[in-house]
Amino acid sequence: MSGVQDPRAARTRSRLRTALLEACAEQPLSEVSVAEVAQRAGVGRATFYLHYTGLEELAVDACADVVREAVEALHAWRGIPDPAAPPPPLETFFEGLEQHRTVYTALLTPGGGGPLGLVLHRDLRERSRTERELAGAPDAELVAAAVAGTFTGVLADWLHGLVPGTATEVAGRVWRLLIALHSVRLG
């Protein structure tokens, strides 16, 4: 693929993402149909299937921003991290999840699985590994996997109501967990 994107296709995908999120604001993802999303987006079912294989693929695409935001929020600090003060983007990230919580919980199962959990874990693990390698920190692969698994699991469990606390409280607690993971000496 050349990387050049057809603006019409990008607009159609954007309309489909918006239509899905609007539908999910009214009902669970499991009750949303391709026909409903296509109608809301002003496209035909055939057009929907030109862009996505199904609703789950569209939903993961529609939620891709949450993955990027999570990865950026966790890496929005420089210098020595303060365990008492998570980066403001991390708190903002957790606070912003409420708007599409039902979609996220449909795609991110408890423990951090599900299609969105897999994407979040993969992207966060890669970013953490890269950052550790650039800093010359030891055990880049192992710590990156632990960071990705911890964050994804806590996030999923919090969204499903299995971890108590407000967005701000959970952001602070997960921040301290991640700092502890980064500071462990394994060898």
Protein backbone atom coordinates (compact mmCIF):
# COMPACT_ATOMS: atom_id res chain seq x y z
CA MET A 1 0.00 0.00 0.00
CA SER A 2 1.40 3.42 -0.93
CA GLY A 3 0.25 5.33 2.15
CA VAL A 4 -1.74 7.76 0.01
CA GLN A 5 -5.30 7.80 1.26
CA ASP A 6 -8.34 8.58 -0.85
CA PRO A 7 -10.07 11.54 0.86
CA ARG A 8 -13.50 10.14 -0.02
CA ALA A 9 -12.69 6.83 1.65
CA ALA A 10 -11.36 8.67 4.71
CA ARG A 11 -14.57 10.72 4.94
CA THR A 12 -16.72 7.60 4.62
CA ARG A 13 -14.76 5.80 7.37
CA SER A 14 -15.06 8.89 9.56
CA ARG A 15 -18.84 9.00 9.06
CA LEU A 16 -19.07 5.28 9.86
CA ARG A 17 -17.01 5.71 13.05
CA THR A 18 -19.18 8.63 14.15
CA ALA A 19 -22.38 6.74 13.34
CA LEU A 20 -21.23 3.74 15.38
CA LEU A 21 -20.34 5.86 18.41
CA GLU A 22 -23.70 7.65 18.20
CA ALA A 23 -25.54 4.32 18.03
CA CYS A 24 -23.53 2.98 20.97
CA ALA A 25 -24.46 6.03 23.02
CA GLU A 26 -28.06 4.82 22.77
CA GLN A 27 -27.61 1.04 23.03
CA PRO A 28 -24.93 -1.60 23.66
CA LEU A 29 -22.66 -2.53 20.75
CA SER A 30 -24.16 -6.02 20.76
CA GLU A 31 -27.53 -4.53 19.79
CA VAL A 32 -26.20 -2.29 17.00
CA SER A 33 -26.53 -3.54 13.42
CA VAL A 34 -24.53 -2.85 10.27
CA ALA A 35 -27.73 -1.60 8.64
CA GLU A 36 -28.29 0.93 11.43
CA VAL A 37 -24.71 2.23 11.26
CA ALA A 38 -24.81 2.47 7.48
CA GLN A 39 -28.11 4.35 7.58
CA ARG A 40 -26.82 6.79 10.23
CA ALA A 41 -23.69 7.36 8.14
CA GLY A 42 -25.70 7.89 4.98
CA VAL A 43 -24.07 5.01 3.10
CA GLY A 44 -25.24 1.64 1.85
CA ARG A 45 -24.40 -1.69 3.44
CA ALA A 46 -22.18 -2.54 0.47
CA THR A 47 -20.16 0.63 1.12
CA PHE A 48 -19.84 -0.37 4.78
CA TYR A 49 -18.34 -3.71 3.72
CA LEU A 50 -15.91 -2.02 1.35
CA HIS A 51 -14.31 -0.47 4.40
CA TYR A 52 -14.87 -2.95 7.25
CA THR A 53 -15.42 -6.69 7.60
CA GLY A 54 -17.89 -6.15 10.43
CA LEU A 55 -18.94 -4.02 13.38
CA GLU A 56 -16.13 -5.19 15.63
CA GLU A 57 -13.49 -4.01 13.16
CA LEU A 58 -15.28 -0.67 12.82
CA ALA A 59 -15.56 -0.38 16.60
CA VAL A 60 -11.85 -1.02 17.12
CA ASP A 61 -11.09 1.59 14.44
CA ALA A 62 -13.52 4.04 16.08
CA CYS A 63 -11.77 3.50 19.41
CA ALA A 64 -8.22 3.69 18.04
CA ASP A 65 -7.90 7.20 19.39
CA VAL A 66 -8.26 5.88 22.91
CA VAL A 67 -5.23 3.67 22.32
CA ARG A 68 -3.14 6.56 21.02
CA GLU A 69 -4.31 8.76 23.91
CA ALA A 70 -3.41 6.08 26.47
CA VAL A 71 0.06 5.55 25.05
CA GLU A 72 0.72 9.29 24.91
CA ALA A 73 -0.73 9.92 28.38
CA LEU A 74 1.57 7.33 29.92
CA HIS A 75 4.59 8.87 28.26
CA ALA A 76 3.70 12.52 28.89
CA TRP A 77 6.42 13.15 31.42
CA ARG A 78 10.12 13.88 31.31
CA GLY A 79 12.78 13.64 33.96
CA ILE A 80 12.24 11.75 37.19
CA PRO A 81 8.61 10.68 37.60
CA ASP A 82 6.85 11.87 40.76
CA PRO A 83 4.77 9.01 42.23
CA ALA A 84 2.48 11.54 43.92
CA ALA A 85 1.63 13.39 40.70
CA PRO A 86 0.62 11.45 37.60
CA PRO A 87 0.99 13.37 34.37
CA PRO A 88 -2.11 15.54 33.81
CA PRO A 89 -2.75 13.85 30.43
CA LEU A 90 -3.11 10.51 32.26
CA GLU A 91 -5.84 11.91 34.52
CA THR A 92 -7.49 13.57 31.52
CA PHE A 93 -7.37 10.26 29.66
CA PHE A 94 -9.17 8.37 32.44
CA GLU A 95 -11.74 11.16 32.85
CA GLY A 96 -12.49 11.15 29.11
CA LEU A 97 -13.32 7.44 28.97
CA GLU A 98 -16.83 7.87 30.34
CA GLN A 99 -18.21 9.29 27.08
CA HIS A 100 -17.88 5.97 25.21
CA ARG A 101 -17.58 3.58 28.15
CA THR A 102 -20.12 1.11 26.74
CA VAL A 103 -18.14 0.69 23.52
CA TYR A 104 -14.86 0.32 25.39
CA THR A 105 -16.27 -2.32 27.72
CA ALA A 106 -17.63 -4.25 24.74
CA LEU A 107 -14.17 -4.29 23.12
CA LEU A 108 -11.98 -4.50 26.22
CA THR A 109 -12.81 -7.48 28.40
CA PRO A 110 -11.92 -7.80 32.11
CA GLY A 111 -8.24 -8.50 32.48
CA GLY A 112 -7.38 -6.54 29.35
CA GLY A 113 -8.41 -8.93 26.59
CA GLY A 114 -10.69 -8.36 23.66
CA PRO A 115 -9.88 -6.67 20.36
CA LEU A 116 -9.25 -3.23 21.85
CA GLY A 117 -7.18 -4.72 24.67
CA LEU A 118 -4.95 -6.50 22.16
CA VAL A 119 -4.32 -3.27 20.23
CA LEU A 120 -3.70 -1.27 23.41
CA HIS A 121 -1.33 -3.90 24.82
CA ARG A 122 0.61 -4.16 21.55
CA ASP A 123 1.01 -0.42 21.05
CA LEU A 124 1.86 0.31 24.67
CA ARG A 125 4.37 -2.56 24.85
CA GLU A 126 6.11 -1.31 21.71
CA ARG A 127 6.29 2.30 22.91
CA SER A 128 7.53 1.27 26.36
CA ARG A 129 10.16 -1.04 24.87
CA THR A 130 11.39 1.68 22.52
CA GLU A 131 11.57 4.27 25.32
CA ARG A 132 13.50 1.89 27.60
CA GLU A 133 15.93 0.98 24.84
CA LEU A 134 16.54 4.66 24.03
CA ALA A 135 17.21 5.33 27.71
CA GLY A 136 19.54 2.33 27.95
CA ALA A 137 17.36 0.80 30.67
CA PRO A 138 17.76 -2.94 31.27
CA ASP A 139 15.20 -5.64 30.53
CA ALA A 140 13.36 -3.54 27.95
CA GLU A 141 11.21 -6.38 26.62
CA LEU A 142 10.23 -7.75 30.03
CA VAL A 143 9.41 -4.41 31.64
CA ALA A 144 7.55 -3.22 28.52
CA ALA A 145 5.39 -6.36 28.61
CA ALA A 146 4.72 -5.85 32.34
CA VAL A 147 3.81 -2.19 31.84
CA ALA A 148 1.48 -2.97 28.94
CA GLY A 149 -0.19 -5.86 30.76
CA THR A 150 -0.61 -3.93 34.00
CA PHE A 151 -2.04 -0.81 32.39
CA THR A 152 -4.35 -2.68 30.02
CA GLY A 153 -5.61 -4.99 32.76
CA VAL A 154 -6.23 -2.23 35.31
CA LEU A 155 -7.92 -0.04 32.71
CA ALA A 156 -10.22 -2.87 31.60
CA ASP A 157 -11.07 -3.91 35.13
CA TRP A 158 -11.80 -0.30 36.14
CA LEU A 159 -14.06 0.21 33.12
CA HIS A 160 -15.94 -2.99 34.08
CA GLY A 161 -16.31 -1.84 37.68
CA LEU A 162 -13.90 -4.41 39.11
CA VAL A 163 -11.39 -1.80 40.33
CA PRO A 164 -12.99 0.87 42.52
CA GLY A 165 -12.18 4.55 42.38
CA THR A 166 -12.70 7.73 40.47
CA ALA A 167 -10.80 8.45 37.28
CA THR A 168 -8.36 10.63 39.20
CA GLU A 169 -7.83 8.03 41.93
CA VAL A 170 -7.23 5.20 39.47
CA ALA A 171 -4.90 7.33 37.35
CA GLY A 172 -2.80 8.01 40.46
CA ARG A 173 -2.73 4.38 41.54
CA VAL A 174 -1.89 3.01 38.10
CA TRP A 175 0.82 5.68 37.77
CA ARG A 176 2.47 4.48 41.00
CA LEU A 177 2.25 0.86 39.83
CA LEU A 178 3.93 1.71 36.53
CA ILE A 179 6.70 3.69 38.23
CA ALA A 180 7.32 0.70 40.49
CA LEU A 181 7.55 -1.60 37.47
CA HIS A 182 10.07 0.69 35.79
CA SER A 183 12.22 0.92 38.92
CA VAL A 184 12.43 -2.80 39.76
CA ARG A 185 15.93 -4.24 39.51
CA LEU A 186 15.67 -7.70 38.03
CA GLY A 187 19.26 -8.78 37.83
